Amino acid sequence: MTLQSEFEQIAGDVKKIKTRPEDQELLDLYGLYKQGTVGDINTDKPGMLDMKGKAKWEAWNSRKGMSEVDAMTAYIALAKEIIDKYGM
């Protein structure tokens, strides 16, 4: 299985977990997913009143400079931990 196909498979699987993960776990997944699929952040930081958008932006921005391959690998590892922790 290629890294890309494993990444896509686990990205689908993580959406099927039984219990909602903690906010920080979701932000870590989001940041790694965006870095793995898009690369370095390419949007402006949301305004102060958009708390959710700002948190997501910061999660993605914190991965700036990480290669897409490294981000995919880290995403897969984190997603597997979350699936094991919460079940599918």
Short mmCIF file of N, CA and C in Angstrom, two decimals:
data_model
loop_
_atom_site.label_atom_id
_atom_site.label_comp_id
_atom_site.label_asym_id
_atom_site.label_seq_id
_atom_site.Cartn_x
_atom_site.Cartn_y
_atom_site.Cartn_z
N MET A 1 0.85 -1.19 0.00
CA MET A 1 0.00 0.00 0.00
C MET A 1 0.90 1.24 0.00
N THR A 2 0.59 2.17 -0.88
CA THR A 2 1.38 3.39 -0.95
C THR A 2 1.02 4.31 0.21
N LEU A 3 1.90 5.24 0.49
CA LEU A 3 1.65 6.21 1.56
C LEU A 3 0.37 6.99 1.29
N GLN A 4 0.17 7.42 0.04
CA GLN A 4 -1.02 8.19 -0.32
C GLN A 4 -2.29 7.39 -0.09
N SER A 5 -2.30 6.12 -0.51
CA SER A 5 -3.52 5.31 -0.34
C SER A 5 -3.77 4.99 1.13
N GLU A 6 -2.70 4.76 1.91
CA GLU A 6 -2.87 4.52 3.35
C GLU A 6 -3.40 5.78 4.03
N PHE A 7 -2.88 6.93 3.62
CA PHE A 7 -3.32 8.22 4.15
C PHE A 7 -4.81 8.43 3.88
N GLU A 8 -5.23 8.19 2.65
CA GLU A 8 -6.64 8.37 2.29
C GLU A 8 -7.54 7.39 3.04
N GLN A 9 -7.07 6.14 3.21
CA GLN A 9 -7.83 5.13 3.93
C GLN A 9 -8.03 5.52 5.39
N ILE A 10 -6.94 5.90 6.05
CA ILE A 10 -7.02 6.24 7.47
C ILE A 10 -7.81 7.53 7.69
N ALA A 11 -7.73 8.47 6.72
CA ALA A 11 -8.52 9.70 6.82
C ALA A 11 -10.01 9.38 6.80
N GLY A 12 -10.40 8.38 6.03
CA GLY A 12 -11.80 7.94 6.02
C GLY A 12 -12.17 7.20 7.29
N ASP A 13 -11.25 6.37 7.77
CA ASP A 13 -11.51 5.59 8.98
C ASP A 13 -11.67 6.46 10.21
N VAL A 14 -10.86 7.51 10.32
CA VAL A 14 -10.88 8.34 11.52
C VAL A 14 -12.22 9.08 11.67
N LYS A 15 -12.94 9.26 10.57
CA LYS A 15 -14.26 9.90 10.63
C LYS A 15 -15.32 8.98 11.23
N LYS A 16 -15.01 7.69 11.37
CA LYS A 16 -15.99 6.72 11.83
C LYS A 16 -15.83 6.34 13.30
N ILE A 17 -14.98 7.04 14.04
CA ILE A 17 -14.77 6.67 15.43
C ILE A 17 -16.03 6.90 16.25
N LYS A 18 -16.17 6.11 17.31
CA LYS A 18 -17.40 6.12 18.11
C LYS A 18 -17.55 7.37 18.96
N THR A 19 -16.47 7.79 19.61
CA THR A 19 -16.52 8.91 20.54
C THR A 19 -15.72 10.07 19.97
N ARG A 20 -16.22 11.27 20.14
CA ARG A 20 -15.52 12.45 19.62
C ARG A 20 -14.21 12.64 20.38
N PRO A 21 -13.10 12.74 19.65
CA PRO A 21 -11.80 12.99 20.30
C PRO A 21 -11.76 14.37 20.95
N GLU A 22 -10.73 14.57 21.77
CA GLU A 22 -10.54 15.87 22.42
C GLU A 22 -10.24 16.93 21.36
N ASP A 23 -10.52 18.18 21.70
CA ASP A 23 -10.31 19.28 20.75
C ASP A 23 -8.87 19.33 20.23
N GLN A 24 -7.90 19.15 21.13
CA GLN A 24 -6.50 19.23 20.71
C GLN A 24 -6.15 18.10 19.74
N GLU A 25 -6.71 16.93 19.96
CA GLU A 25 -6.47 15.81 19.03
C GLU A 25 -7.04 16.13 17.65
N LEU A 26 -8.23 16.72 17.63
CA LEU A 26 -8.84 17.09 16.36
C LEU A 26 -8.02 18.17 15.65
N LEU A 27 -7.52 19.13 16.40
CA LEU A 27 -6.70 20.18 15.81
C LEU A 27 -5.39 19.62 15.26
N ASP A 28 -4.79 18.67 15.99
CA ASP A 28 -3.55 18.05 15.51
C ASP A 28 -3.81 17.28 14.21
N LEU A 29 -4.92 16.55 14.18
CA LEU A 29 -5.28 15.83 12.95
C LEU A 29 -5.49 16.81 11.80
N TYR A 30 -6.21 17.88 12.07
CA TYR A 30 -6.50 18.87 11.04
C TYR A 30 -5.22 19.47 10.47
N GLY A 31 -4.33 19.90 11.37
CA GLY A 31 -3.09 20.53 10.93
C GLY A 31 -2.24 19.59 10.09
N LEU A 32 -2.13 18.34 10.51
CA LEU A 32 -1.36 17.37 9.76
C LEU A 32 -2.02 17.04 8.43
N TYR A 33 -3.35 16.92 8.42
CA TYR A 33 -4.08 16.62 7.19
C TYR A 33 -3.86 17.73 6.16
N LYS A 34 -4.04 18.98 6.58
CA LYS A 34 -3.88 20.10 5.66
C LYS A 34 -2.44 20.19 5.16
N GLN A 35 -1.47 19.97 6.04
CA GLN A 35 -0.07 20.04 5.63
C GLN A 35 0.24 18.91 4.66
N GLY A 36 -0.36 17.74 4.88
CA GLY A 36 -0.13 16.59 4.01
C GLY A 36 -0.81 16.70 2.66
N THR A 37 -1.91 17.43 2.59
CA THR A 37 -2.64 17.52 1.33
C THR A 37 -2.37 18.82 0.57
N VAL A 38 -2.17 19.94 1.28
CA VAL A 38 -2.01 21.24 0.65
C VAL A 38 -0.56 21.73 0.72
N GLY A 39 0.11 21.42 1.81
CA GLY A 39 1.45 21.96 2.05
C GLY A 39 1.36 23.13 3.01
N ASP A 40 2.35 24.01 2.95
CA ASP A 40 2.37 25.16 3.87
C ASP A 40 1.10 26.00 3.73
N ILE A 41 0.70 26.55 4.85
CA ILE A 41 -0.54 27.34 4.91
C ILE A 41 -0.52 28.46 3.87
N ASN A 42 -1.68 28.65 3.24
CA ASN A 42 -1.77 29.62 2.14
C ASN A 42 -2.95 30.57 2.31
N THR A 43 -3.43 30.72 3.53
CA THR A 43 -4.56 31.60 3.80
C THR A 43 -4.19 32.60 4.89
N ASP A 44 -4.92 33.70 4.94
CA ASP A 44 -4.71 34.70 5.98
C ASP A 44 -5.31 34.21 7.29
N LYS A 45 -4.74 34.67 8.39
CA LYS A 45 -5.24 34.31 9.71
C LYS A 45 -6.63 34.92 9.92
N PRO A 46 -7.58 34.11 10.39
CA PRO A 46 -8.93 34.64 10.63
C PRO A 46 -8.92 35.71 11.73
N GLY A 47 -9.98 36.48 11.77
CA GLY A 47 -10.12 37.54 12.77
C GLY A 47 -10.26 37.00 14.18
N MET A 48 -10.14 37.89 15.15
CA MET A 48 -10.18 37.50 16.56
C MET A 48 -11.51 36.87 16.97
N LEU A 49 -12.58 37.21 16.32
CA LEU A 49 -13.89 36.70 16.71
C LEU A 49 -14.16 35.29 16.18
N ASP A 50 -13.38 34.85 15.20
CA ASP A 50 -13.54 33.51 14.64
C ASP A 50 -12.62 32.56 15.40
N MET A 51 -13.04 32.15 16.58
CA MET A 51 -12.20 31.33 17.45
C MET A 51 -11.89 29.96 16.83
N LYS A 52 -12.90 29.33 16.26
CA LYS A 52 -12.70 28.01 15.66
C LYS A 52 -11.76 28.11 14.45
N GLY A 53 -12.02 29.06 13.59
CA GLY A 53 -11.16 29.26 12.41
C GLY A 53 -9.73 29.61 12.79
N LYS A 54 -9.59 30.41 13.83
CA LYS A 54 -8.26 30.80 14.30
C LYS A 54 -7.51 29.59 14.85
N ALA A 55 -8.18 28.74 15.62
CA ALA A 55 -7.54 27.55 16.18
C ALA A 55 -7.11 26.60 15.06
N LYS A 56 -7.96 26.43 14.06
CA LYS A 56 -7.61 25.56 12.93
C LYS A 56 -6.44 26.15 12.14
N TRP A 57 -6.45 27.46 11.93
CA TRP A 57 -5.37 28.12 11.21
C TRP A 57 -4.05 27.92 11.96
N GLU A 58 -4.07 28.11 13.28
CA GLU A 58 -2.86 27.95 14.08
C GLU A 58 -2.37 26.50 14.08
N ALA A 59 -3.30 25.54 14.08
CA ALA A 59 -2.90 24.12 14.04
C ALA A 59 -2.19 23.81 12.72
N TRP A 60 -2.68 24.38 11.64
CA TRP A 60 -2.05 24.15 10.33
C TRP A 60 -0.73 24.93 10.24
N ASN A 61 -0.74 26.18 10.67
CA ASN A 61 0.46 27.02 10.60
C ASN A 61 1.61 26.44 11.43
N SER A 62 1.29 25.73 12.51
CA SER A 62 2.33 25.15 13.36
C SER A 62 3.11 24.05 12.64
N ARG A 63 2.59 23.58 11.54
CA ARG A 63 3.25 22.53 10.75
C ARG A 63 4.06 23.10 9.58
N LYS A 64 4.11 24.42 9.48
CA LYS A 64 4.79 25.09 8.38
C LYS A 64 6.22 24.57 8.23
N GLY A 65 6.60 24.24 7.00
CA GLY A 65 7.94 23.74 6.72
C GLY A 65 8.05 22.22 6.75
N MET A 66 7.06 21.55 7.31
CA MET A 66 7.06 20.08 7.35
C MET A 66 6.74 19.57 5.95
N SER A 67 7.47 18.56 5.51
CA SER A 67 7.21 18.02 4.17
C SER A 67 5.85 17.32 4.15
N GLU A 68 5.27 17.23 2.98
CA GLU A 68 3.97 16.57 2.86
C GLU A 68 4.07 15.09 3.24
N VAL A 69 5.18 14.45 2.90
CA VAL A 69 5.38 13.03 3.26
C VAL A 69 5.45 12.87 4.77
N ASP A 70 6.22 13.74 5.44
CA ASP A 70 6.31 13.68 6.90
C ASP A 70 4.96 13.94 7.55
N ALA A 71 4.21 14.88 7.02
CA ALA A 71 2.89 15.20 7.56
C ALA A 71 1.94 14.02 7.40
N MET A 72 1.96 13.38 6.24
CA MET A 72 1.11 12.20 6.02
C MET A 72 1.48 11.08 6.98
N THR A 73 2.77 10.84 7.15
CA THR A 73 3.24 9.79 8.04
C THR A 73 2.81 10.07 9.49
N ALA A 74 2.97 11.32 9.93
CA ALA A 74 2.56 11.71 11.28
C ALA A 74 1.05 11.62 11.45
N TYR A 75 0.31 11.99 10.41
CA TYR A 75 -1.15 11.92 10.45
C TYR A 75 -1.61 10.47 10.62
N ILE A 76 -1.02 9.58 9.84
CA ILE A 76 -1.38 8.16 9.92
C ILE A 76 -1.12 7.62 11.33
N ALA A 77 0.04 7.94 11.90
CA ALA A 77 0.38 7.47 13.24
C ALA A 77 -0.61 8.02 14.28
N LEU A 78 -0.91 9.31 14.21
CA LEU A 78 -1.83 9.92 15.16
C LEU A 78 -3.24 9.37 14.99
N ALA A 79 -3.69 9.22 13.76
CA ALA A 79 -5.03 8.70 13.51
C ALA A 79 -5.17 7.27 14.05
N LYS A 80 -4.14 6.46 13.89
CA LYS A 80 -4.18 5.08 14.42
C LYS A 80 -4.28 5.09 15.94
N GLU A 81 -3.54 5.99 16.59
CA GLU A 81 -3.62 6.12 18.05
C GLU A 81 -5.04 6.51 18.47
N ILE A 82 -5.62 7.46 17.78
CA ILE A 82 -6.96 7.94 18.12
C ILE A 82 -8.00 6.84 17.89
N ILE A 83 -7.87 6.11 16.79
CA ILE A 83 -8.79 5.00 16.52
C ILE A 83 -8.68 3.94 17.60
N ASP A 84 -7.44 3.61 18.00
CA ASP A 84 -7.24 2.64 19.08
C ASP A 84 -7.83 3.13 20.39
N LYS A 85 -7.68 4.42 20.66
CA LYS A 85 -8.15 5.02 21.91
C LYS A 85 -9.68 5.08 22.00
N TYR A 86 -10.34 5.45 20.90
CA TYR A 86 -11.78 5.69 20.92
C TYR A 86 -12.61 4.59 20.25
N GLY A 87 -11.99 3.75 19.45
CA GLY A 87 -12.72 2.68 18.75
C GLY A 87 -13.50 3.19 17.57
N MET A 88 -13.81 2.23 16.66
CA MET A 88 -14.57 2.59 15.46
C MET A 88 -15.93 1.96 15.50
#
